[in-house]
Structures are given as C-alpha cells and as structure tokens.
Amino acid sequence: MKALMLHNACDLGPIRSVTAEVHATDVGCEARFRLDGGVDRIKVPEAAPSIRTDDLWKTTCFEIFWQPIGGTYYREFNLSLSGRWAAYDFDGFREGMRDAPVDAISLSVAHGSSDGAGELELVANIASDLPTPAQVALNAIVEHADGSLQFWALAFPPGKPEFHSEACRQWVLDRA
C-alpha cells in the first residue's frame, strides 16, 4: 500500500493516515483504500444499494483516475463506503464528461482497529475496459463530523486540491 498525502490547505483531523493500492486485472482493476485514525469522528455514508450515483465526492469517498499513457482521455471512478459508485469518461482535463461504461463494480467495507485506533477499509473490484500501461491516481476525500473536508492523494499540483490534474496520476500501472 502506498501512503497518500494530505493537501497542505487542509486542517489536520481525526484520520492520521490514508493508504491505497491498485492492481490491473484481466477484466479491469482491484483497488484497496484504508483510513487509519479516529474513523468514529468522520462522516461515513450509510449502507445503500450498489448503484451508480452522482455527487459522491461531497462526503467521504475514494477515487481512481485512470489515464492510458500517451493520451489525454481518462476515466474517473468514485467509490463510496455506502456501496454506491460512479464512473465518468473525460476527453481531456474536465472536458467531455459523460458516464463511463462499466460491466460491474463490487465494493466491500471492513472496520477494524490497529494500535488502538480505528481502521476503515474499502476494496473495489471493477470490471471495465481499462487500457494499460496507464497513469493512475488514487485519492480520498474525508468529511469530518463538522462538515469540513480533507483531500488526500499520491501527489497534488500547486494550488488548490485538483484531483483531475495529471500531476495526481503518480502510479504507472501495467498488466503483469
């Protein structure tokens, strides 16, 4: 698992670390995200039917951005702890947004504790056409109990947190 960094404009909060990993599979990818810290002091969406849903980024959720190397096209996945998800295709930076074709998304959530702190993990199995080699971004949005948001990523461009920036896509991935 790789450590995600907290954007420098975000206040510290109950989550002390976020880690994530992704692997290409024969049908798409599998990703794992883990929050460590005071998970009882963040907003976690209630379990809901696993359906495509917009605006998941407005509360605690995870994101994957997948861009085939050499192109401007990219795909975004939003993955909620509720079980809901979204997938969008873009022709370029925030251009040409449309629903992305997805064969299936399976999300599972596990709660635990490590070293006396809370732990929350989401595992996503995504069946979708994901060309490799690709540059991949793994991101997290964490909503605190007071409604403030934290933004976590492998890297950020200068300025405000912008997950759509190619600068966030720091994981180069290929099928083994």
Short mmCIF file of N, CA and C in Angstrom, two decimals:
data_model
loop_
_atom_site.label_atom_id
_atom_site.label_comp_id
_atom_site.label_asym_id
_atom_site.label_seq_id
_atom_site.Cartn_x
_atom_site.Cartn_y
_atom_site.Cartn_z
N MET A 1 0.85 -1.17 0.00
CA MET A 1 0.00 0.00 0.00
C MET A 1 0.90 1.24 0.00
N LYS A 2 0.45 2.24 -0.76
CA LYS A 2 1.19 3.50 -0.82
C LYS A 2 0.48 4.53 0.06
N ALA A 3 1.28 5.35 0.72
CA ALA A 3 0.74 6.41 1.56
C ALA A 3 0.26 7.57 0.68
N LEU A 4 -0.93 8.08 0.98
CA LEU A 4 -1.43 9.27 0.33
C LEU A 4 -1.05 10.46 1.20
N MET A 5 -0.90 11.63 0.56
CA MET A 5 -0.55 12.83 1.31
C MET A 5 -1.77 13.71 1.47
N LEU A 6 -1.83 14.39 2.60
CA LEU A 6 -2.89 15.35 2.88
C LEU A 6 -2.54 16.67 2.20
N HIS A 7 -3.51 17.25 1.49
CA HIS A 7 -3.26 18.53 0.83
C HIS A 7 -2.90 19.57 1.89
N ASN A 8 -1.93 20.43 1.57
CA ASN A 8 -1.42 21.38 2.55
C ASN A 8 -2.43 22.45 2.96
N ALA A 9 -3.53 22.61 2.25
CA ALA A 9 -4.55 23.58 2.63
C ALA A 9 -5.57 22.97 3.61
N CYS A 10 -5.45 21.69 3.88
CA CYS A 10 -6.42 21.00 4.75
C CYS A 10 -5.95 20.99 6.19
N ASP A 11 -6.90 21.15 7.09
CA ASP A 11 -6.61 21.05 8.52
C ASP A 11 -6.39 19.60 8.90
N LEU A 12 -5.56 19.39 9.91
CA LEU A 12 -5.40 18.05 10.46
C LEU A 12 -6.73 17.64 11.07
N GLY A 13 -6.96 16.36 11.10
CA GLY A 13 -8.22 15.88 11.65
C GLY A 13 -8.03 14.52 12.29
N PRO A 14 -9.10 13.81 12.48
CA PRO A 14 -9.03 12.54 13.19
C PRO A 14 -8.35 11.41 12.41
N ILE A 15 -8.26 11.52 11.10
CA ILE A 15 -7.62 10.48 10.30
C ILE A 15 -6.13 10.79 10.25
N ARG A 16 -5.30 9.83 10.71
CA ARG A 16 -3.85 10.10 10.76
C ARG A 16 -3.12 9.61 9.52
N SER A 17 -3.72 8.66 8.77
CA SER A 17 -3.09 8.24 7.52
C SER A 17 -4.12 7.61 6.59
N VAL A 18 -3.84 7.73 5.29
CA VAL A 18 -4.64 7.09 4.26
C VAL A 18 -3.66 6.36 3.35
N THR A 19 -3.92 5.10 3.09
CA THR A 19 -3.09 4.31 2.18
C THR A 19 -3.98 3.68 1.11
N ALA A 20 -3.36 3.35 -0.01
CA ALA A 20 -4.14 2.79 -1.12
C ALA A 20 -3.22 1.98 -2.03
N GLU A 21 -3.85 1.08 -2.79
CA GLU A 21 -3.13 0.32 -3.81
C GLU A 21 -4.11 -0.05 -4.91
N VAL A 22 -3.57 -0.34 -6.08
CA VAL A 22 -4.38 -0.75 -7.22
C VAL A 22 -3.59 -1.75 -8.05
N HIS A 23 -4.30 -2.71 -8.61
CA HIS A 23 -3.69 -3.71 -9.49
C HIS A 23 -4.60 -3.91 -10.69
N ALA A 24 -4.01 -3.98 -11.86
CA ALA A 24 -4.77 -4.31 -13.05
C ALA A 24 -5.16 -5.78 -13.00
N THR A 25 -6.35 -6.09 -13.47
CA THR A 25 -6.82 -7.47 -13.57
C THR A 25 -7.20 -7.76 -15.02
N ASP A 26 -7.56 -8.99 -15.31
CA ASP A 26 -7.96 -9.36 -16.67
C ASP A 26 -9.21 -8.61 -17.13
N VAL A 27 -10.05 -8.18 -16.17
CA VAL A 27 -11.32 -7.53 -16.53
C VAL A 27 -11.38 -6.05 -16.14
N GLY A 28 -10.32 -5.52 -15.53
CA GLY A 28 -10.32 -4.13 -15.10
C GLY A 28 -9.26 -3.88 -14.05
N CYS A 29 -9.71 -3.70 -12.78
CA CYS A 29 -8.75 -3.48 -11.70
C CYS A 29 -9.35 -3.84 -10.35
N GLU A 30 -8.46 -3.99 -9.38
CA GLU A 30 -8.85 -4.13 -7.98
C GLU A 30 -8.09 -3.06 -7.22
N ALA A 31 -8.79 -2.34 -6.36
CA ALA A 31 -8.18 -1.28 -5.57
C ALA A 31 -8.55 -1.47 -4.10
N ARG A 32 -7.65 -1.00 -3.24
CA ARG A 32 -7.87 -1.07 -1.79
C ARG A 32 -7.49 0.29 -1.21
N PHE A 33 -8.36 0.82 -0.35
CA PHE A 33 -8.13 2.08 0.34
C PHE A 33 -8.31 1.85 1.83
N ARG A 34 -7.44 2.46 2.63
CA ARG A 34 -7.54 2.29 4.09
C ARG A 34 -7.38 3.63 4.79
N LEU A 35 -8.33 3.92 5.69
CA LEU A 35 -8.26 5.07 6.58
C LEU A 35 -7.84 4.58 7.95
N ASP A 36 -6.87 5.24 8.58
CA ASP A 36 -6.44 4.90 9.94
C ASP A 36 -6.58 6.13 10.82
N GLY A 37 -7.14 5.93 12.00
CA GLY A 37 -7.28 7.02 12.95
C GLY A 37 -8.67 7.01 13.56
N GLY A 38 -9.18 8.19 13.84
CA GLY A 38 -10.47 8.33 14.50
C GLY A 38 -11.63 8.22 13.53
N VAL A 39 -11.84 7.04 12.98
CA VAL A 39 -12.92 6.86 12.00
C VAL A 39 -14.29 7.10 12.61
N ASP A 40 -14.38 7.02 13.93
CA ASP A 40 -15.66 7.30 14.60
C ASP A 40 -15.96 8.81 14.62
N ARG A 41 -15.01 9.65 14.19
CA ARG A 41 -15.19 11.10 14.19
C ARG A 41 -15.27 11.68 12.77
N ILE A 42 -15.54 10.81 11.79
CA ILE A 42 -15.74 11.28 10.42
C ILE A 42 -17.13 10.85 9.96
N LYS A 43 -17.60 11.48 8.90
CA LYS A 43 -18.90 11.11 8.34
C LYS A 43 -18.69 9.95 7.37
N VAL A 44 -19.40 8.87 7.63
CA VAL A 44 -19.35 7.69 6.77
C VAL A 44 -20.76 7.46 6.24
N PRO A 45 -20.94 7.48 4.93
CA PRO A 45 -22.28 7.28 4.37
C PRO A 45 -22.86 5.92 4.80
N GLU A 46 -24.16 5.91 5.05
CA GLU A 46 -24.83 4.67 5.43
C GLU A 46 -24.89 3.72 4.24
N ALA A 47 -24.92 2.42 4.55
CA ALA A 47 -25.01 1.40 3.50
C ALA A 47 -26.25 1.66 2.63
N ALA A 48 -26.07 1.47 1.34
CA ALA A 48 -27.13 1.73 0.37
C ALA A 48 -26.98 0.73 -0.77
N PRO A 49 -28.00 0.61 -1.62
CA PRO A 49 -27.88 -0.28 -2.77
C PRO A 49 -26.69 0.11 -3.65
N SER A 50 -26.00 -0.86 -4.19
CA SER A 50 -24.83 -0.63 -5.03
C SER A 50 -25.28 -0.22 -6.43
N ILE A 51 -25.50 1.09 -6.59
CA ILE A 51 -25.94 1.64 -7.87
C ILE A 51 -25.11 2.87 -8.22
N ARG A 52 -25.11 3.20 -9.50
CA ARG A 52 -24.43 4.42 -9.98
C ARG A 52 -25.13 5.63 -9.37
N THR A 53 -24.32 6.52 -8.76
CA THR A 53 -24.86 7.69 -8.08
C THR A 53 -23.90 8.86 -8.25
N ASP A 54 -24.40 10.02 -8.61
CA ASP A 54 -23.57 11.21 -8.76
C ASP A 54 -23.31 11.88 -7.41
N ASP A 55 -22.35 12.78 -7.39
CA ASP A 55 -22.03 13.65 -6.26
C ASP A 55 -21.52 12.91 -5.02
N LEU A 56 -20.91 11.76 -5.20
CA LEU A 56 -20.38 11.00 -4.05
C LEU A 56 -19.22 11.73 -3.40
N TRP A 57 -18.51 12.56 -4.14
CA TRP A 57 -17.34 13.29 -3.66
C TRP A 57 -17.70 14.36 -2.63
N LYS A 58 -18.97 14.62 -2.39
CA LYS A 58 -19.36 15.64 -1.43
C LYS A 58 -19.21 15.18 0.01
N THR A 59 -18.92 13.91 0.23
CA THR A 59 -18.67 13.36 1.55
C THR A 59 -17.55 12.33 1.44
N THR A 60 -17.28 11.60 2.48
CA THR A 60 -16.19 10.64 2.49
C THR A 60 -16.34 9.64 1.34
N CYS A 61 -15.33 9.58 0.49
CA CYS A 61 -15.31 8.61 -0.60
C CYS A 61 -13.89 8.47 -1.13
N PHE A 62 -13.71 7.55 -2.05
CA PHE A 62 -12.41 7.30 -2.66
C PHE A 62 -12.55 7.44 -4.17
N GLU A 63 -11.42 7.76 -4.82
CA GLU A 63 -11.44 7.97 -6.27
C GLU A 63 -10.24 7.32 -6.93
N ILE A 64 -10.48 6.87 -8.15
CA ILE A 64 -9.42 6.37 -9.02
C ILE A 64 -9.53 7.14 -10.33
N PHE A 65 -8.41 7.67 -10.79
CA PHE A 65 -8.35 8.28 -12.12
C PHE A 65 -7.40 7.41 -12.95
N TRP A 66 -7.83 6.99 -14.13
CA TRP A 66 -7.11 6.04 -14.96
C TRP A 66 -6.91 6.66 -16.34
N GLN A 67 -5.65 6.93 -16.71
CA GLN A 67 -5.34 7.56 -17.99
C GLN A 67 -4.33 6.71 -18.75
N PRO A 68 -4.71 6.14 -19.91
CA PRO A 68 -3.74 5.41 -20.71
C PRO A 68 -2.56 6.33 -21.05
N ILE A 69 -1.36 5.80 -20.93
CA ILE A 69 -0.16 6.59 -21.20
C ILE A 69 -0.16 7.03 -22.67
N GLY A 70 0.15 8.31 -22.87
CA GLY A 70 0.23 8.86 -24.22
C GLY A 70 -1.05 9.52 -24.70
N GLY A 71 -2.11 9.44 -23.91
CA GLY A 71 -3.37 10.04 -24.34
C GLY A 71 -3.83 11.14 -23.40
N THR A 72 -4.89 11.83 -23.80
CA THR A 72 -5.48 12.86 -22.94
C THR A 72 -6.76 12.36 -22.28
N TYR A 73 -7.36 11.30 -22.85
CA TYR A 73 -8.57 10.69 -22.30
C TYR A 73 -8.28 10.09 -20.93
N TYR A 74 -9.23 10.18 -20.01
CA TYR A 74 -9.10 9.49 -18.72
C TYR A 74 -10.48 9.11 -18.20
N ARG A 75 -10.48 8.15 -17.29
CA ARG A 75 -11.69 7.65 -16.64
C ARG A 75 -11.57 7.89 -15.14
N GLU A 76 -12.67 8.33 -14.55
CA GLU A 76 -12.74 8.58 -13.11
C GLU A 76 -13.76 7.64 -12.48
N PHE A 77 -13.37 7.05 -11.36
CA PHE A 77 -14.28 6.24 -10.55
C PHE A 77 -14.42 6.89 -9.19
N ASN A 78 -15.65 7.04 -8.71
CA ASN A 78 -15.94 7.49 -7.35
C ASN A 78 -16.52 6.29 -6.62
N LEU A 79 -15.96 5.98 -5.46
CA LEU A 79 -16.31 4.76 -4.73
C LEU A 79 -16.68 5.13 -3.30
N SER A 80 -17.93 4.89 -2.93
CA SER A 80 -18.41 5.29 -1.62
C SER A 80 -18.44 4.11 -0.65
N LEU A 81 -18.19 4.42 0.62
CA LEU A 81 -18.31 3.42 1.67
C LEU A 81 -19.74 2.92 1.82
N SER A 82 -20.69 3.63 1.22
CA SER A 82 -22.11 3.21 1.24
C SER A 82 -22.35 2.02 0.33
N GLY A 83 -21.44 1.81 -0.63
CA GLY A 83 -21.63 0.78 -1.66
C GLY A 83 -21.99 1.38 -3.00
N ARG A 84 -22.30 2.68 -3.02
CA ARG A 84 -22.63 3.35 -4.28
C ARG A 84 -21.34 3.73 -5.01
N TRP A 85 -21.46 3.99 -6.31
CA TRP A 85 -20.30 4.28 -7.14
C TRP A 85 -20.71 5.16 -8.32
N ALA A 86 -19.72 5.73 -8.96
CA ALA A 86 -19.92 6.48 -10.20
C ALA A 86 -18.69 6.27 -11.08
N ALA A 87 -18.88 6.42 -12.37
CA ALA A 87 -17.76 6.29 -13.33
C ALA A 87 -18.01 7.26 -14.47
N TYR A 88 -16.97 8.04 -14.79
CA TYR A 88 -17.08 9.07 -15.82
C TYR A 88 -15.88 8.99 -16.76
N ASP A 89 -16.12 9.29 -18.03
CA ASP A 89 -15.05 9.44 -19.00
C ASP A 89 -14.90 10.92 -19.32
N PHE A 90 -13.64 11.33 -19.58
CA PHE A 90 -13.31 12.69 -19.98
C PHE A 90 -12.39 12.63 -21.19
N ASP A 91 -12.58 13.56 -22.13
CA ASP A 91 -11.72 13.62 -23.31
C ASP A 91 -10.39 14.30 -22.99
N GLY A 92 -10.39 15.19 -22.03
CA GLY A 92 -9.22 15.93 -21.59
C GLY A 92 -9.54 16.53 -20.24
N PHE A 93 -8.69 17.41 -19.74
CA PHE A 93 -8.87 17.98 -18.41
C PHE A 93 -10.27 18.58 -18.25
N ARG A 94 -11.13 17.85 -17.50
CA ARG A 94 -12.51 18.26 -17.20
C ARG A 94 -13.32 18.56 -18.46
N GLU A 95 -12.97 17.96 -19.60
CA GLU A 95 -13.68 18.19 -20.86
C GLU A 95 -14.39 16.93 -21.32
N GLY A 96 -15.60 17.09 -21.83
CA GLY A 96 -16.34 15.98 -22.43
C GLY A 96 -16.82 14.95 -21.42
N MET A 97 -17.20 15.37 -20.23
CA MET A 97 -17.64 14.44 -19.19
C MET A 97 -18.91 13.70 -19.61
N ARG A 98 -18.88 12.38 -19.40
CA ARG A 98 -20.04 11.53 -19.68
C ARG A 98 -19.92 10.28 -18.82
N ASP A 99 -21.03 9.58 -18.62
CA ASP A 99 -20.99 8.32 -17.88
C ASP A 99 -20.10 7.32 -18.61
N ALA A 100 -19.24 6.65 -17.87
CA ALA A 100 -18.35 5.64 -18.45
C ALA A 100 -19.03 4.28 -18.44
N PRO A 101 -18.77 3.46 -19.45
CA PRO A 101 -19.32 2.11 -19.44
C PRO A 101 -18.60 1.25 -18.39
N VAL A 102 -19.41 0.56 -17.60
CA VAL A 102 -18.88 -0.31 -16.55
C VAL A 102 -19.66 -1.61 -16.61
N ASP A 103 -18.94 -2.74 -16.60
CA ASP A 103 -19.62 -4.04 -16.58
C ASP A 103 -20.11 -4.38 -15.18
N ALA A 104 -19.28 -4.09 -14.18
CA ALA A 104 -19.66 -4.37 -12.79
C ALA A 104 -18.68 -3.68 -11.84
N ILE A 105 -19.20 -3.28 -10.69
CA ILE A 105 -18.36 -2.79 -9.60
C ILE A 105 -18.85 -3.45 -8.32
N SER A 106 -17.92 -4.06 -7.62
CA SER A 106 -18.22 -4.69 -6.34
C SER A 106 -17.40 -3.99 -5.27
N LEU A 107 -18.08 -3.50 -4.23
CA LEU A 107 -17.40 -2.81 -3.14
C LEU A 107 -17.64 -3.55 -1.83
N SER A 108 -16.58 -3.71 -1.06
CA SER A 108 -16.74 -4.30 0.28
C SER A 108 -16.02 -3.40 1.28
N VAL A 109 -16.60 -3.30 2.48
CA VAL A 109 -16.08 -2.42 3.52
C VAL A 109 -15.81 -3.24 4.77
N ALA A 110 -14.67 -2.98 5.41
CA ALA A 110 -14.32 -3.67 6.65
C ALA A 110 -13.90 -2.63 7.68
N HIS A 111 -14.37 -2.83 8.92
CA HIS A 111 -13.99 -1.99 10.05
C HIS A 111 -13.05 -2.80 10.92
N GLY A 112 -12.10 -2.14 11.53
CA GLY A 112 -11.19 -2.84 12.42
C GLY A 112 -10.47 -1.85 13.29
N SER A 113 -9.50 -2.34 14.02
CA SER A 113 -8.69 -1.44 14.83
C SER A 113 -7.25 -1.91 14.75
N SER A 114 -6.35 -0.95 14.81
CA SER A 114 -4.94 -1.27 14.82
C SER A 114 -4.25 -0.29 15.76
N ASP A 115 -3.48 -0.79 16.68
CA ASP A 115 -2.77 0.04 17.66
C ASP A 115 -3.71 0.98 18.42
N GLY A 116 -4.91 0.51 18.73
CA GLY A 116 -5.84 1.31 19.50
C GLY A 116 -6.59 2.36 18.70
N ALA A 117 -6.31 2.48 17.42
CA ALA A 117 -7.01 3.45 16.57
C ALA A 117 -7.96 2.71 15.64
N GLY A 118 -8.91 3.43 15.11
CA GLY A 118 -9.86 2.83 14.19
C GLY A 118 -9.28 2.66 12.81
N GLU A 119 -9.87 1.73 12.08
CA GLU A 119 -9.43 1.47 10.71
C GLU A 119 -10.68 1.20 9.88
N LEU A 120 -10.70 1.72 8.68
CA LEU A 120 -11.81 1.52 7.77
C LEU A 120 -11.20 1.24 6.40
N GLU A 121 -11.63 0.14 5.79
CA GLU A 121 -11.04 -0.27 4.51
C GLU A 121 -12.13 -0.54 3.49
N LEU A 122 -11.89 -0.05 2.28
CA LEU A 122 -12.78 -0.33 1.15
C LEU A 122 -11.99 -1.08 0.10
N VAL A 123 -12.55 -2.18 -0.40
CA VAL A 123 -11.95 -2.92 -1.51
C VAL A 123 -12.93 -2.84 -2.68
N ALA A 124 -12.42 -2.45 -3.83
CA ALA A 124 -13.23 -2.31 -5.04
C ALA A 124 -12.72 -3.25 -6.11
N ASN A 125 -13.61 -4.04 -6.67
CA ASN A 125 -13.32 -4.85 -7.85
C ASN A 125 -14.13 -4.26 -8.99
N ILE A 126 -13.41 -3.77 -10.00
CA ILE A 126 -14.04 -3.04 -11.09
C ILE A 126 -13.85 -3.80 -12.39
N ALA A 127 -14.96 -4.12 -13.05
CA ALA A 127 -14.93 -4.74 -14.38
C ALA A 127 -15.28 -3.64 -15.38
N SER A 128 -14.26 -3.17 -16.10
CA SER A 128 -14.43 -2.10 -17.07
C SER A 128 -13.20 -2.10 -17.97
N ASP A 129 -13.35 -1.62 -19.18
CA ASP A 129 -12.22 -1.56 -20.10
C ASP A 129 -11.24 -0.50 -19.62
N LEU A 130 -10.07 -0.96 -19.13
CA LEU A 130 -9.04 -0.07 -18.60
C LEU A 130 -7.71 -0.38 -19.28
N PRO A 131 -7.42 0.32 -20.38
CA PRO A 131 -6.19 0.05 -21.13
C PRO A 131 -4.94 0.29 -20.29
N THR A 132 -3.91 -0.52 -20.55
CA THR A 132 -2.60 -0.34 -19.91
C THR A 132 -1.56 -0.26 -21.02
N PRO A 133 -0.38 0.31 -20.74
CA PRO A 133 0.01 0.93 -19.49
C PRO A 133 -0.78 2.21 -19.25
N ALA A 134 -0.91 2.56 -17.96
CA ALA A 134 -1.71 3.71 -17.58
C ALA A 134 -1.07 4.45 -16.42
N GLN A 135 -1.37 5.75 -16.35
CA GLN A 135 -1.04 6.57 -15.20
C GLN A 135 -2.29 6.59 -14.33
N VAL A 136 -2.13 6.30 -13.04
CA VAL A 136 -3.29 6.16 -12.16
C VAL A 136 -3.14 7.08 -10.96
N ALA A 137 -4.24 7.70 -10.58
CA ALA A 137 -4.31 8.49 -9.35
C ALA A 137 -5.22 7.76 -8.37
N LEU A 138 -4.83 7.74 -7.11
CA LEU A 138 -5.64 7.20 -6.02
C LEU A 138 -5.86 8.34 -5.03
N ASN A 139 -7.12 8.64 -4.75
CA ASN A 139 -7.46 9.80 -3.94
C ASN A 139 -8.49 9.44 -2.88
N ALA A 140 -8.53 10.26 -1.84
CA ALA A 140 -9.55 10.10 -0.81
C ALA A 140 -10.07 11.48 -0.41
N ILE A 141 -11.35 11.54 -0.15
CA ILE A 141 -11.99 12.70 0.44
C ILE A 141 -12.54 12.23 1.77
N VAL A 142 -12.20 12.94 2.83
CA VAL A 142 -12.66 12.57 4.17
C VAL A 142 -13.44 13.75 4.73
N GLU A 143 -14.70 13.50 5.10
CA GLU A 143 -15.52 14.54 5.71
C GLU A 143 -15.52 14.38 7.22
N HIS A 144 -15.13 15.45 7.91
CA HIS A 144 -15.14 15.44 9.37
C HIS A 144 -16.56 15.63 9.88
N ALA A 145 -16.76 15.35 11.14
CA ALA A 145 -18.08 15.47 11.77
C ALA A 145 -18.64 16.89 11.62
N ASP A 146 -17.76 17.91 11.56
CA ASP A 146 -18.22 19.30 11.44
C ASP A 146 -18.50 19.70 9.99
N GLY A 147 -18.34 18.77 9.04
CA GLY A 147 -18.63 19.04 7.63
C GLY A 147 -17.43 19.49 6.82
N SER A 148 -16.30 19.77 7.46
CA SER A 148 -15.11 20.16 6.70
C SER A 148 -14.54 18.94 5.97
N LEU A 149 -13.87 19.20 4.86
CA LEU A 149 -13.34 18.13 4.01
C LEU A 149 -11.82 18.12 4.03
N GLN A 150 -11.26 16.91 3.97
CA GLN A 150 -9.83 16.72 3.75
C GLN A 150 -9.66 16.06 2.39
N PHE A 151 -8.56 16.40 1.70
CA PHE A 151 -8.25 15.83 0.40
C PHE A 151 -6.89 15.14 0.48
N TRP A 152 -6.85 13.86 0.10
CA TRP A 152 -5.65 13.04 0.15
C TRP A 152 -5.36 12.52 -1.26
N ALA A 153 -4.08 12.47 -1.65
CA ALA A 153 -3.70 11.96 -2.98
C ALA A 153 -2.24 11.51 -2.95
N LEU A 154 -1.84 10.81 -4.00
CA LEU A 154 -0.43 10.43 -4.15
C LEU A 154 0.43 11.67 -4.34
N ALA A 155 -0.11 12.69 -5.01
CA ALA A 155 0.58 13.96 -5.25
C ALA A 155 -0.48 14.98 -5.64
N PHE A 156 -0.13 16.26 -5.52
CA PHE A 156 -1.03 17.34 -5.90
C PHE A 156 -0.28 18.33 -6.79
N PRO A 157 -1.00 19.01 -7.69
CA PRO A 157 -0.39 20.13 -8.41
C PRO A 157 -0.32 21.32 -7.46
N PRO A 158 0.45 22.36 -7.79
CA PRO A 158 0.44 23.57 -6.96
C PRO A 158 -0.98 24.16 -6.91
N GLY A 159 -1.30 24.81 -5.81
CA GLY A 159 -2.60 25.47 -5.68
C GLY A 159 -3.62 24.61 -4.96
N LYS A 160 -4.88 24.85 -5.30
CA LYS A 160 -5.98 24.15 -4.63
C LYS A 160 -5.95 22.65 -4.96
N PRO A 161 -6.61 21.83 -4.13
CA PRO A 161 -6.66 20.39 -4.43
C PRO A 161 -7.44 20.16 -5.74
N GLU A 162 -6.79 19.55 -6.71
CA GLU A 162 -7.40 19.32 -8.02
C GLU A 162 -7.10 17.89 -8.46
N PHE A 163 -8.02 16.97 -8.14
CA PHE A 163 -7.81 15.56 -8.44
C PHE A 163 -7.78 15.27 -9.94
N HIS A 164 -8.36 16.14 -10.76
CA HIS A 164 -8.36 15.90 -12.21
C HIS A 164 -7.01 16.20 -12.85
N SER A 165 -6.12 16.82 -12.13
CA SER A 165 -4.81 17.17 -12.67
C SER A 165 -3.98 15.91 -12.94
N GLU A 166 -3.30 15.91 -14.07
CA GLU A 166 -2.42 14.79 -14.39
C GLU A 166 -1.30 14.64 -13.36
N ALA A 167 -0.98 15.70 -12.64
CA ALA A 167 0.06 15.65 -11.60
C ALA A 167 -0.29 14.66 -10.50
N CYS A 168 -1.57 14.37 -10.31
CA CYS A 168 -2.00 13.41 -9.28
C CYS A 168 -1.78 11.96 -9.71
N ARG A 169 -1.64 11.72 -11.00
CA ARG A 169 -1.54 10.34 -11.53
C ARG A 169 -0.11 9.85 -11.46
N GLN A 170 0.30 9.47 -10.26
CA GLN A 170 1.69 9.11 -9.98
C GLN A 170 1.98 7.62 -10.02
N TRP A 171 0.96 6.78 -10.18
CA TRP A 171 1.16 5.33 -10.20
C TRP A 171 1.13 4.89 -11.66
N VAL A 172 2.24 4.32 -12.15
CA VAL A 172 2.27 3.80 -13.51
C VAL A 172 1.99 2.30 -13.42
N LEU A 173 0.99 1.87 -14.16
CA LEU A 173 0.46 0.51 -14.00
C LEU A 173 0.40 -0.21 -15.34
N ASP A 174 0.77 -1.49 -15.32
CA ASP A 174 0.66 -2.35 -16.49
C ASP A 174 0.21 -3.72 -16.02
N ARG A 175 -0.32 -4.49 -16.92
CA ARG A 175 -0.71 -5.86 -16.57
C ARG A 175 0.54 -6.72 -16.59
N ALA A 176 0.70 -7.52 -15.54
CA ALA A 176 1.90 -8.38 -15.44
C ALA A 176 1.80 -9.58 -16.33
#
